[in-house]
Amino acid sequence: MPALIVPLAALPLSPNGKVDRAALPAPELAALRTTAYETPKTEAEQQLAAIWAQVLGLAQVG
């Protein structure tokens, strides 16, 4: 699962027609956090967040 999707008008291609991965723009990591973290409020949200945090290996899921 990708961590970030960057929309592009077109993919850069190599001379042989394959995607030129080296020519892809670097993602802006600031785009990952556009809003402040909100803690889960209900018991169900807390349980789901804990499950997803464990599955994804993250400290916070929201």
PDB file of C-alpha atoms in Angstrom:
ATOM      1  CA  MET A   1       0.000   0.000   0.000  1.00  0.00           C
ATOM      2  CA  PRO A   2       1.515   3.352  -0.947  1.00  0.00           C
ATOM      3  CA  ALA A   3       2.147   5.870   1.802  1.00  0.00           C
ATOM      4  CA  LEU A   4       1.526   8.768  -0.542  1.00  0.00           C
ATOM      5  CA  ILE A   5      -0.025   9.219  -3.975  1.00  0.00           C
ATOM      6  CA  VAL A   6       1.360  12.085  -6.039  1.00  0.00           C
ATOM      7  CA  PRO A   7      -0.789  13.053  -9.034  1.00  0.00           C
ATOM      8  CA  LEU A   8       1.208  13.747 -12.199  1.00  0.00           C
ATOM      9  CA  ALA A   9       0.067  15.024 -15.567  1.00  0.00           C
ATOM     10  CA  ALA A  10       2.179  12.309 -17.215  1.00  0.00           C
ATOM     11  CA  LEU A  11       4.739   9.718 -16.185  1.00  0.00           C
ATOM     12  CA  PRO A  12       8.301  10.352 -17.351  1.00  0.00           C
ATOM     13  CA  LEU A  13       9.329   7.678 -19.828  1.00  0.00           C
ATOM     14  CA  SER A  14      12.735   6.328 -20.752  1.00  0.00           C
ATOM     15  CA  PRO A  15      13.755   6.072 -24.425  1.00  0.00           C
ATOM     16  CA  ASN A  16      12.496   2.465 -24.482  1.00  0.00           C
ATOM     17  CA  GLY A  17       9.012   3.508 -23.279  1.00  0.00           C
ATOM     18  CA  LYS A  18       9.241   2.302 -19.676  1.00  0.00           C
ATOM     19  CA  VAL A  19       8.589   4.535 -16.660  1.00  0.00           C
ATOM     20  CA  ASP A  20      11.788   6.409 -15.806  1.00  0.00           C
ATOM     21  CA  ARG A  21      11.713   6.050 -12.013  1.00  0.00           C
ATOM     22  CA  ALA A  22      14.814   8.207 -11.582  1.00  0.00           C
ATOM     23  CA  ALA A  23      13.013  11.115 -13.266  1.00  0.00           C
ATOM     24  CA  LEU A  24       9.982  10.962 -10.950  1.00  0.00           C
ATOM     25  CA  PRO A  25       9.685  14.001  -8.655  1.00  0.00           C
ATOM     26  CA  ALA A  26      10.436  13.506  -4.968  1.00  0.00           C
ATOM     27  CA  PRO A  27       7.227  13.521  -2.891  1.00  0.00           C
ATOM     28  CA  GLU A  28       6.657  16.440  -0.570  1.00  0.00           C
ATOM     29  CA  LEU A  29       6.622  14.829   2.860  1.00  0.00           C
ATOM     30  CA  ALA A  30       4.778  17.828   4.303  1.00  0.00           C
ATOM     31  CA  ALA A  31       1.760  16.651   2.311  1.00  0.00           C
ATOM     32  CA  LEU A  32       1.531  13.580   4.545  1.00  0.00           C
ATOM     33  CA  ARG A  33       0.394  15.696   7.503  1.00  0.00           C
ATOM     34  CA  THR A  34      -2.163  18.246   6.436  1.00  0.00           C
ATOM     35  CA  THR A  35      -4.160  18.267   9.664  1.00  0.00           C
ATOM     36  CA  ALA A  36      -3.375  17.799  13.326  1.00  0.00           C
ATOM     37  CA  TYR A  37      -3.704  14.336  14.830  1.00  0.00           C
ATOM     38  CA  GLU A  38      -7.090  13.691  16.410  1.00  0.00           C
ATOM     39  CA  THR A  39      -7.272  11.036  19.082  1.00  0.00           C
ATOM     40  CA  PRO A  40      -9.969   8.370  18.785  1.00  0.00           C
ATOM     41  CA  LYS A  41     -12.960   9.481  20.802  1.00  0.00           C
ATOM     42  CA  THR A  42     -15.287   6.509  21.228  1.00  0.00           C
ATOM     43  CA  GLU A  43     -14.407   3.086  22.587  1.00  0.00           C
ATOM     44  CA  ALA A  44     -14.906   1.578  19.119  1.00  0.00           C
ATOM     45  CA  GLU A  45     -12.575   4.171  17.550  1.00  0.00           C
ATOM     46  CA  GLN A  46      -9.960   3.471  20.228  1.00  0.00           C
ATOM     47  CA  GLN A  47     -10.117  -0.276  19.616  1.00  0.00           C
ATOM     48  CA  LEU A  48      -9.933   0.107  15.832  1.00  0.00           C
ATOM     49  CA  ALA A  49      -7.046   2.566  16.099  1.00  0.00           C
ATOM     50  CA  ALA A  50      -5.156   0.177  18.379  1.00  0.00           C
ATOM     51  CA  ILE A  51      -5.674  -2.715  15.951  1.00  0.00           C
ATOM     52  CA  TRP A  52      -4.534  -0.677  12.930  1.00  0.00           C
ATOM     53  CA  ALA A  53      -1.560   0.754  14.826  1.00  0.00           C
ATOM     54  CA  GLN A  54      -0.435  -2.772  15.700  1.00  0.00           C
ATOM     55  CA  VAL A  55      -0.989  -4.109  12.168  1.00  0.00           C
ATOM     56  CA  LEU A  56       0.796  -1.170  10.521  1.00  0.00           C
ATOM     57  CA  GLY A  57       3.518  -0.875  13.149  1.00  0.00           C
ATOM     58  CA  LEU A  58       2.708   2.776  13.852  1.00  0.00           C
ATOM     59  CA  ALA A  59       2.486   4.697  17.099  1.00  0.00           C
ATOM     60  CA  GLN A  60      -0.575   6.697  16.047  1.00  0.00           C
ATOM     61  CA  VAL A  61      -3.397   5.937  13.661  1.00  0.00           C
ATOM     62  CA  GLY A  62      -6.187   8.372  13.108  1.00  0.00           C
TER      63      GLY A  62
END
